[in-house]
Structures are given as structure tokens and as C-alpha cells.
């Protein structure tokens, strides 16, 4: 590990301090891995969500077109005297 992580480098005669620093680095590493995994899970989940929303929007648009068509036919029938 490098000093860029922020842990102080203990002197050669301080094994307890060295162990504490090493444990702190391990904990930081675990936290960084967890954060990376969350990002990896969020990205595909967001992609799937966007795809599902787009599919739902297309389904609603198709339904609206069908509804407009039905309304136009009903109006045409009414105008022709076919609906009571």
C-alpha cells in the first residue's frame, strides 16, 4: 500500500501502531470495494429501469393511438347516424 491512502507509516519499533494502521487500510479498502460494487450494480439497474420506462412509454403511446382511432370511428359512425 502507498502513503497516498493517508495512513501514517509507523516506526520500526511500533508493531501495535503498524497493526492498527494496517487494519485501518483494510477497512478503507473494504469500504472502497463496497462502494465500487454499489456503482457496478446501480449502472445496470439504471439501464434496465430506463429500458422498462421506455417500453412502458411506447405501450402508452400505442394505446393512445388506438384510442384516437376508436374515437374517430365512433364519431364517424355517429355522424353517419349509426350510433344512437
Short mmCIF file of C-alpha atoms in Angstrom, two decimals:
data_model
loop_
_atom_site.label_atom_id
_atom_site.label_comp_id
_atom_site.label_asym_id
_atom_site.label_seq_id
_atom_site.Cartn_x
_atom_site.Cartn_y
_atom_site.Cartn_z
CA UNK A 1 0.00 0.00 0.00
CA UNK A 2 1.15 3.56 -0.57
CA UNK A 3 1.12 6.58 1.66
CA UNK A 4 -1.45 8.16 -0.67
CA UNK A 5 -4.11 6.37 1.36
CA UNK A 6 -3.37 8.68 4.28
CA UNK A 7 -2.21 6.15 6.87
CA UNK A 8 0.90 7.20 8.76
CA UNK A 9 3.94 4.98 8.41
CA UNK A 10 4.88 3.78 11.89
CA UNK A 11 8.43 3.49 13.15
CA UNK A 12 10.12 0.09 13.10
CA UNK A 13 9.63 -0.44 16.85
CA UNK A 14 5.86 0.09 16.92
CA UNK A 15 4.13 -3.19 15.97
CA UNK A 16 0.83 -2.23 17.60
CA UNK A 17 0.70 1.02 15.65
CA UNK A 18 1.66 -0.81 12.46
CA UNK A 19 -1.12 -3.36 13.01
CA UNK A 20 -3.65 -0.61 13.70
CA UNK A 21 -2.60 1.23 10.53
CA UNK A 22 -2.81 -1.98 8.50
CA UNK A 23 -6.27 -2.73 9.86
CA UNK A 24 -7.38 0.80 9.03
CA UNK A 25 -6.15 0.31 5.46
CA UNK A 26 -8.04 -2.98 5.21
CA UNK A 27 -11.24 -1.33 6.45
CA UNK A 28 -10.83 1.52 3.95
CA UNK A 29 -10.20 -0.99 1.18
CA UNK A 30 -13.36 -2.90 2.08
CA UNK A 31 -15.37 0.32 2.09
CA UNK A 32 -13.99 1.28 -1.32
CA UNK A 33 -14.82 -2.17 -2.70
CA UNK A 34 -18.37 -1.92 -1.37
CA UNK A 35 -18.77 1.49 -2.99
CA UNK A 36 -17.43 0.15 -6.29
CA UNK A 37 -19.81 -2.82 -6.19
CA UNK A 38 -22.74 -0.50 -5.50
CA UNK A 39 -21.81 1.58 -8.54
CA UNK A 40 -21.48 -1.55 -10.66
CA UNK A 41 -24.96 -2.69 -9.57
CA UNK A 42 -26.55 0.75 -9.93
CA UNK A 43 -25.40 1.29 -13.52
CA UNK A 44 -27.05 -1.87 -14.95
CA UNK A 45 -30.10 -1.32 -12.76
CA UNK A 46 -30.47 2.22 -14.11
CA UNK A 47 -30.11 0.90 -17.65
CA UNK A 48 -32.80 -1.70 -17.07
CA UNK A 49 -35.06 0.92 -15.48
CA UNK A 50 -34.65 3.28 -18.44
CA UNK A 51 -35.41 0.44 -20.86
CA UNK A 52 -38.54 -0.54 -18.92
CA UNK A 53 -39.73 3.07 -18.75
CA UNK A 54 -39.16 3.49 -22.49
CA UNK A 55 -41.08 0.28 -23.19
CA UNK A 56 -43.95 1.42 -20.98
CA UNK A 57 -43.99 4.83 -22.71
CA UNK A 58 -44.19 3.13 -26.10
CA UNK A 59 -47.06 0.94 -24.91
CA UNK A 60 -48.94 4.01 -23.66
CA UNK A 61 -48.32 5.80 -26.97
CA UNK A 62 -49.66 2.78 -28.91
CA UNK A 63 -52.72 2.66 -26.66
CA UNK A 64 -53.34 6.37 -27.22
CA UNK A 65 -53.15 5.90 -30.99
CA UNK A 66 -55.63 3.02 -30.79
CA UNK A 67 -57.92 5.10 -28.60
CA UNK A 68 -57.80 8.02 -31.04
CA UNK A 69 -58.64 5.65 -33.87
CA UNK A 70 -61.61 4.21 -31.96
CA UNK A 71 -62.87 7.70 -31.08
CA UNK A 72 -62.59 8.81 -34.72
CA UNK A 73 -64.52 5.73 -35.88
CA UNK A 74 -67.17 6.31 -33.23
CA UNK A 75 -67.53 9.94 -34.34
CA UNK A 76 -67.76 8.86 -37.98
CA UNK A 77 -70.47 6.33 -37.10
CA UNK A 78 -72.38 8.91 -35.09
CA UNK A 79 -72.15 11.43 -37.93
CA UNK A 80 -73.46 8.79 -40.35
CA UNK A 81 -76.34 8.04 -37.99
CA UNK A 82 -75.04 4.61 -36.99
CA UNK A 83 -74.87 5.29 -33.22
CA UNK A 84 -77.96 6.10 -31.28
#
